């Protein structure tokens, strides 16, 4: 097996990926719908039984969340006497923290406690690739958990979660992620899929843990300084990990492997442009949310925000209430005039 290739810098990433993309475009003389249809028929390997199992597990996640929220999370919030607004949102964060902790821990186990070299040697995700190759059971379990959960998350974002200003972007993220999971499984790009999921889940663990401490710092009518300190530290570590995992390691490990290294190992890798376009879209979404994070941290540092709140805590209902109050006050002033 080749020695691990040193991780490139951003300059090498852009240069080599541009060269590989340009070469792939020049060599693709018959690109189009017909080639896509033929490539799918020749390379995709996805049984209806696997699709049905994923759908059933997605329904199971939805049922499990309702059961956990009704019998565990909400009663616990009521016992802690959280503020009504925080009590309504606490079950969502508790549920997500539980899942992402489980999924990230399992991903860490696969990448650091087995013989898979994908984290330290990302180009190895394409070594020995063959169409229709068997998916190892441990990676298959990770795919089933993640694919079914993101199927559930699409439903949950619309019908179960608090609706926020960026909920549409979150919905797009879930659709892109689920598409990547399904297609990468069907085309046996599962090795790179595990790396993608690992690099993203850690930020979600920190985000939901920080949000829970935000909700719990005012409970029982008392201010709890420990939860406030933890939420401040959580905000800091979340911001750092978001940049490090999603905007540093993700491009230099994943995009480099899929855009450049893949063609070195598999010159005719199927759906090359499609997968890289989805991964680029995921990168742009990560960058979009990072701008939110930077603005949030800037407000805290400049004193525009006196305490850390949920970084996504801009609910539509609250926005409507605020707008309504402004309009109401304006009408009162007009009447006085």
Short mmCIF file of C-alpha atoms in Angstrom, two decimals:
data_model
loop_
_atom_site.label_atom_id
_atom_site.label_comp_id
_atom_site.label_asym_id
_atom_site.label_seq_id
_atom_site.Cartn_x
_atom_site.Cartn_y
_atom_site.Cartn_z
CA UNK A 1 0.00 0.00 0.00
CA UNK A 2 1.36 3.49 -0.88
CA UNK A 3 2.75 5.64 1.91
CA UNK A 4 0.29 8.28 3.24
CA UNK A 5 0.34 11.41 1.12
CA UNK A 6 1.06 14.62 3.10
CA UNK A 7 -2.01 16.82 3.54
CA UNK A 8 -1.87 19.71 1.03
CA UNK A 9 -2.24 23.41 1.75
CA UNK A 10 -5.05 25.53 0.37
CA UNK A 11 -2.87 26.63 -2.55
CA UNK A 12 -2.05 23.05 -3.54
CA UNK A 13 -5.70 22.10 -3.09
CA UNK A 14 -6.91 24.77 -5.51
CA UNK A 15 -4.14 24.17 -8.03
CA UNK A 16 -4.41 20.37 -8.17
CA UNK A 17 -8.20 20.27 -8.01
CA UNK A 18 -8.47 22.84 -10.80
CA UNK A 19 -6.06 20.82 -12.92
CA UNK A 20 -8.00 17.60 -12.27
CA UNK A 21 -11.38 19.20 -12.93
CA UNK A 22 -10.15 20.81 -16.16
CA UNK A 23 -8.72 17.51 -17.34
CA UNK A 24 -11.95 15.69 -16.51
CA UNK A 25 -13.98 18.27 -18.45
CA UNK A 26 -11.73 17.97 -21.50
CA UNK A 27 -11.85 14.18 -21.48
CA UNK A 28 -15.63 13.99 -21.04
CA UNK A 29 -16.66 14.20 -24.69
CA UNK A 30 -20.08 12.56 -24.30
CA UNK A 31 -21.19 14.04 -20.96
CA UNK A 32 -24.94 14.39 -20.64
CA UNK A 33 -28.13 12.65 -19.61
CA UNK A 34 -27.46 9.51 -21.64
CA UNK A 35 -24.03 9.01 -20.03
CA UNK A 36 -25.52 9.60 -16.58
CA UNK A 37 -28.26 7.05 -17.18
CA UNK A 38 -25.75 4.49 -18.46
CA UNK A 39 -23.33 5.15 -15.59
CA UNK A 40 -26.11 4.68 -13.06
CA UNK A 41 -27.23 1.40 -14.65
CA UNK A 42 -23.67 0.04 -14.80
CA UNK A 43 -22.35 1.17 -11.41
CA UNK A 44 -25.14 1.82 -8.91
CA UNK A 45 -25.82 -0.91 -6.38
CA UNK A 46 -28.83 -0.17 -4.18
CA UNK A 47 -31.44 -2.83 -3.37
CA UNK A 48 -35.07 -1.98 -2.70
CA UNK A 49 -34.82 -3.87 0.58
CA UNK A 50 -32.02 -1.49 1.70
CA UNK A 51 -34.12 1.54 0.75
CA UNK A 52 -37.13 0.16 2.63
CA UNK A 53 -35.01 -0.58 5.71
CA UNK A 54 -33.68 2.99 5.69
CA UNK A 55 -37.23 4.37 5.40
CA UNK A 56 -38.47 2.20 8.27
CA UNK A 57 -35.56 3.35 10.44
CA UNK A 58 -36.37 6.99 9.60
CA UNK A 59 -39.93 6.40 10.82
CA UNK A 60 -38.44 4.71 13.88
CA UNK A 61 -36.30 7.77 14.66
CA UNK A 62 -39.40 9.97 14.44
CA UNK A 63 -41.34 7.70 16.79
CA UNK A 64 -38.38 7.44 19.18
CA UNK A 65 -37.99 11.23 19.29
CA UNK A 66 -41.68 11.74 20.09
CA UNK A 67 -41.50 9.09 22.80
CA UNK A 68 -38.27 10.47 24.32
CA UNK A 69 -39.55 14.06 24.23
CA UNK A 70 -42.88 13.15 25.81
CA UNK A 71 -41.66 10.79 28.50
CA UNK A 72 -38.16 12.09 29.25
CA UNK A 73 -37.06 15.48 27.91
CA UNK A 74 -40.22 17.55 28.52
CA UNK A 75 -40.84 16.16 32.04
CA UNK A 76 -37.20 16.85 32.90
CA UNK A 77 -37.54 20.43 31.65
CA UNK A 78 -40.69 20.90 33.73
CA UNK A 79 -38.98 19.49 36.80
CA UNK A 80 -36.11 21.95 36.32
CA UNK A 81 -38.66 24.77 35.96
CA UNK A 82 -37.16 26.17 32.78
CA UNK A 83 -38.48 29.35 31.26
CA UNK A 84 -41.40 28.53 28.89
CA UNK A 85 -39.46 29.51 25.75
CA UNK A 86 -36.46 27.39 26.77
CA UNK A 87 -38.62 24.47 27.91
CA UNK A 88 -40.23 24.33 24.46
CA UNK A 89 -36.87 24.07 22.69
CA UNK A 90 -34.91 21.94 25.15
CA UNK A 91 -36.27 18.56 23.89
CA UNK A 92 -35.07 19.30 20.34
CA UNK A 93 -31.50 20.01 21.47
CA UNK A 94 -31.45 17.09 23.91
CA UNK A 95 -32.54 14.71 21.15
CA UNK A 96 -29.96 15.99 18.68
CA UNK A 97 -27.19 15.92 21.30
CA UNK A 98 -28.02 12.29 22.04
CA UNK A 99 -27.88 11.25 18.38
CA UNK A 100 -24.83 13.26 17.32
CA UNK A 101 -22.84 12.09 20.34
CA UNK A 102 -23.65 8.50 19.40
CA UNK A 103 -22.90 8.97 15.69
CA UNK A 104 -19.67 10.94 16.19
CA UNK A 105 -18.40 8.44 18.77
CA UNK A 106 -19.06 5.58 16.37
CA UNK A 107 -17.32 7.48 13.56
CA UNK A 108 -14.32 8.12 15.82
CA UNK A 109 -14.23 4.41 16.63
CA UNK A 110 -14.18 3.48 12.93
CA UNK A 111 -11.46 5.99 12.03
CA UNK A 112 -9.15 5.66 15.04
CA UNK A 113 -9.75 2.25 16.63
CA UNK A 114 -9.93 0.03 13.55
CA UNK A 115 -7.57 -0.53 10.64
CA UNK A 116 -9.25 2.04 8.37
CA UNK A 117 -6.57 4.64 7.42
CA UNK A 118 -8.97 7.20 5.94
CA UNK A 119 -8.41 10.05 8.39
CA UNK A 120 -4.59 10.01 8.27
CA UNK A 121 -4.46 9.06 4.58
CA UNK A 122 -7.59 10.48 2.84
CA UNK A 123 -6.56 9.43 -0.71
CA UNK A 124 -6.82 5.82 0.54
CA UNK A 125 -10.63 6.10 0.45
CA UNK A 126 -10.39 5.20 -3.25
CA UNK A 127 -7.72 2.48 -3.04
CA UNK A 128 -9.11 -0.79 -4.33
CA UNK A 129 -12.44 0.71 -5.36
CA UNK A 130 -14.67 -1.56 -7.48
CA UNK A 131 -18.24 -1.10 -8.60
CA UNK A 132 -20.68 -3.13 -6.53
CA UNK A 133 -18.01 -3.99 -3.96
CA UNK A 134 -19.19 -5.22 -0.55
CA UNK A 135 -19.71 -2.60 2.12
CA UNK A 136 -18.12 -3.66 5.44
CA UNK A 137 -20.76 -4.33 8.07
CA UNK A 138 -19.46 -1.73 10.52
CA UNK A 139 -19.54 1.00 7.84
CA UNK A 140 -22.94 -0.23 6.64
CA UNK A 141 -24.33 0.25 10.17
CA UNK A 142 -23.02 3.83 10.21
CA UNK A 143 -24.68 4.50 6.85
CA UNK A 144 -27.99 3.06 8.00
CA UNK A 145 -27.96 5.20 11.16
CA UNK A 146 -26.99 8.39 9.35
CA UNK A 147 -29.15 7.93 6.24
CA UNK A 148 -32.28 7.14 8.21
CA UNK A 149 -31.62 9.98 10.68
CA UNK A 150 -31.28 12.59 7.92
CA UNK A 151 -34.44 11.23 6.32
CA UNK A 152 -36.14 11.78 9.69
CA UNK A 153 -34.49 15.22 9.98
CA UNK A 154 -36.08 16.46 6.76
CA UNK A 155 -39.50 15.68 8.23
CA UNK A 156 -38.52 17.02 11.67
CA UNK A 157 -37.24 20.35 10.34
CA UNK A 158 -40.64 21.05 8.79
CA UNK A 159 -43.02 19.53 11.35
CA UNK A 160 -41.20 19.13 14.69
CA UNK A 161 -38.35 21.66 15.13
CA UNK A 162 -38.76 25.32 16.03
CA UNK A 163 -38.85 27.28 12.76
CA UNK A 164 -35.90 29.68 12.52
CA UNK A 165 -34.56 32.19 10.04
CA UNK A 166 -32.14 29.64 8.58
CA UNK A 167 -34.54 26.67 8.62
CA UNK A 168 -34.82 26.72 4.83
CA UNK A 169 -31.01 26.54 4.60
CA UNK A 170 -31.06 23.72 7.17
CA UNK A 171 -33.63 21.88 5.05
CA UNK A 172 -31.40 22.25 1.97
CA UNK A 173 -28.46 20.95 4.05
CA UNK A 174 -30.42 17.84 5.06
CA UNK A 175 -31.47 17.15 1.45
CA UNK A 176 -27.88 17.55 0.19
CA UNK A 177 -26.54 15.36 2.99
CA UNK A 178 -29.12 12.61 2.43
CA UNK A 179 -28.45 12.69 -1.32
CA UNK A 180 -24.72 12.33 -0.66
CA UNK A 181 -25.31 9.45 1.75
CA UNK A 182 -27.60 7.54 -0.64
CA UNK A 183 -25.50 8.08 -3.78
CA UNK A 184 -22.17 7.44 -2.04
CA UNK A 185 -23.57 4.16 -0.72
CA UNK A 186 -24.98 3.16 -4.11
CA UNK A 187 -21.66 3.88 -5.87
CA UNK A 188 -19.57 2.43 -3.05
CA UNK A 189 -17.92 5.69 -2.00
CA UNK A 190 -18.68 4.70 1.59
CA UNK A 191 -15.09 5.19 2.75
CA UNK A 192 -15.11 8.90 2.01
CA UNK A 193 -18.65 9.12 3.40
CA UNK A 194 -17.48 8.03 6.85
CA UNK A 195 -14.84 10.75 6.81
CA UNK A 196 -17.38 13.41 5.78
CA UNK A 197 -19.79 12.43 8.56
CA UNK A 198 -17.08 12.36 11.21
CA UNK A 199 -15.82 15.84 10.29
CA UNK A 200 -19.33 17.30 10.55
CA UNK A 201 -20.86 15.59 13.58
CA UNK A 202 -18.43 16.99 16.17
CA UNK A 203 -19.66 20.56 15.61
CA UNK A 204 -23.27 19.44 16.08
CA UNK A 205 -22.36 17.80 19.40
CA UNK A 206 -20.83 21.05 20.66
CA UNK A 207 -23.67 23.19 19.31
CA UNK A 208 -26.44 21.21 21.01
CA UNK A 209 -24.49 20.91 24.28
CA UNK A 210 -23.95 24.69 24.30
CA UNK A 211 -27.62 25.36 23.55
CA UNK A 212 -28.71 23.13 26.44
CA UNK A 213 -26.52 25.12 28.84
CA UNK A 214 -28.05 28.33 27.47
CA UNK A 215 -31.51 26.96 28.23
CA UNK A 216 -30.54 25.76 31.72
CA UNK A 217 -28.76 28.89 32.97
CA UNK A 218 -32.11 30.45 33.93
CA UNK A 219 -34.17 27.82 35.70
CA UNK A 220 -36.35 27.83 38.75
CA UNK A 221 -36.29 31.62 38.63
CA UNK A 222 -32.55 31.58 39.47
CA UNK A 223 -29.50 32.49 37.40
CA UNK A 224 -26.96 29.62 37.32
CA UNK A 225 -23.48 30.91 36.66
CA UNK A 226 -21.94 27.49 35.94
CA UNK A 227 -24.24 26.93 32.95
CA UNK A 228 -23.45 30.45 31.74
CA UNK A 229 -19.69 29.82 31.93
CA UNK A 230 -20.08 26.46 30.15
CA UNK A 231 -22.19 28.06 27.41
CA UNK A 232 -19.55 30.78 26.91
CA UNK A 233 -16.77 28.19 26.66
CA UNK A 234 -18.97 26.05 24.43
CA UNK A 235 -19.54 28.96 22.08
CA UNK A 236 -15.79 29.48 21.80
CA UNK A 237 -14.91 25.82 21.22
CA UNK A 238 -17.83 25.41 18.81
CA UNK A 239 -16.59 28.32 16.70
CA UNK A 240 -13.06 26.93 16.61
CA UNK A 241 -14.15 23.37 15.82
CA UNK A 242 -16.49 24.55 13.07
CA UNK A 243 -13.63 26.25 11.29
CA UNK A 244 -11.09 23.49 11.97
CA UNK A 245 -13.21 20.48 11.05
CA UNK A 246 -15.53 21.90 8.39
CA UNK A 247 -13.49 24.64 6.71
CA UNK A 248 -9.93 23.38 7.19
CA UNK A 249 -9.86 19.60 7.41
CA UNK A 250 -12.95 19.02 5.24
CA UNK A 251 -11.59 20.76 2.11
CA UNK A 252 -7.99 19.57 2.59
CA UNK A 253 -8.91 15.97 3.33
CA UNK A 254 -12.25 15.28 1.62
CA UNK A 255 -12.39 17.68 -1.34
CA UNK A 256 -8.75 16.96 -2.17
CA UNK A 257 -9.44 13.21 -2.14
CA UNK A 258 -12.67 13.36 -4.17
CA UNK A 259 -11.60 16.02 -6.65
CA UNK A 260 -7.94 15.12 -7.23
CA UNK A 261 -6.92 11.80 -5.69
CA UNK A 262 -9.99 9.93 -6.94
CA UNK A 263 -8.88 10.32 -10.56
CA UNK A 264 -5.40 9.05 -9.70
CA UNK A 265 -6.82 5.79 -8.32
CA UNK A 266 -9.97 5.43 -10.46
CA UNK A 267 -9.57 7.38 -13.75
CA UNK A 268 -13.19 6.68 -14.76
CA UNK A 269 -14.74 7.24 -11.32
CA UNK A 270 -18.54 7.41 -11.80
CA UNK A 271 -20.52 10.61 -11.22
CA UNK A 272 -17.32 12.55 -10.55
CA UNK A 273 -18.84 15.97 -11.27
CA UNK A 274 -22.10 15.25 -9.43
CA UNK A 275 -20.46 14.18 -6.16
CA UNK A 276 -17.96 17.01 -6.15
CA UNK A 277 -20.73 19.52 -6.86
CA UNK A 278 -22.67 18.25 -3.82
CA UNK A 279 -19.56 18.36 -1.62
CA UNK A 280 -18.86 21.90 -2.81
CA UNK A 281 -22.46 22.85 -1.98
CA UNK A 282 -21.92 21.41 1.50
CA UNK A 283 -18.77 23.52 1.84
CA UNK A 284 -20.68 26.66 0.84
CA UNK A 285 -23.37 25.90 3.43
CA UNK A 286 -20.67 25.48 6.07
CA UNK A 287 -19.20 28.83 5.04
CA UNK A 288 -22.65 30.45 5.19
CA UNK A 289 -23.20 29.29 8.77
CA UNK A 290 -19.64 30.25 9.73
CA UNK A 291 -20.47 33.85 8.79
CA UNK A 292 -23.40 33.63 11.22
CA UNK A 293 -20.98 32.40 13.89
CA UNK A 294 -18.44 35.17 13.23
CA UNK A 295 -21.14 37.86 13.43
CA UNK A 296 -22.47 36.32 16.64
CA UNK A 297 -19.03 36.22 18.28
CA UNK A 298 -18.35 39.79 17.11
CA UNK A 299 -21.54 40.99 18.82
CA UNK A 300 -20.51 39.31 22.06
CA UNK A 301 -16.97 40.73 21.95
CA UNK A 302 -18.13 44.27 21.14
CA UNK A 303 -20.75 44.29 23.88
CA UNK A 304 -23.74 44.40 21.51
CA UNK A 305 -24.86 41.14 23.14
CA UNK A 306 -24.46 40.86 26.90
CA UNK A 307 -24.77 37.09 27.16
CA UNK A 308 -24.50 34.03 24.95
CA UNK A 309 -27.79 32.87 23.49
CA UNK A 310 -28.57 30.17 20.94
CA UNK A 311 -26.58 31.03 17.81
CA UNK A 312 -29.62 29.99 15.73
CA UNK A 313 -32.13 31.44 18.22
CA UNK A 314 -33.87 33.74 15.78
CA UNK A 315 -37.31 32.20 15.67
CA UNK A 316 -39.80 33.36 13.10
CA UNK A 317 -42.51 33.74 15.72
CA UNK A 318 -40.30 35.96 17.87
CA UNK A 319 -39.36 37.98 14.78
CA UNK A 320 -43.04 38.44 13.98
CA UNK A 321 -43.78 39.52 17.54
CA UNK A 322 -40.94 42.02 17.49
CA UNK A 323 -42.03 43.38 14.12
CA UNK A 324 -45.62 43.51 15.33
CA UNK A 325 -44.64 45.46 18.44
CA UNK A 326 -42.69 47.96 16.34
CA UNK A 327 -45.67 48.44 14.03
CA UNK A 328 -48.02 48.75 16.97
CA UNK A 329 -45.83 51.38 18.63
CA UNK A 330 -45.59 53.23 15.32
CA UNK A 331 -49.37 53.28 14.96
CA UNK A 332 -49.77 54.61 18.50
CA UNK A 333 -47.29 57.40 17.76
CA UNK A 334 -49.13 58.23 14.53
CA UNK A 335 -52.42 58.48 16.41
CA UNK A 336 -50.84 60.77 18.98
CA UNK A 337 -49.58 63.00 16.20
#
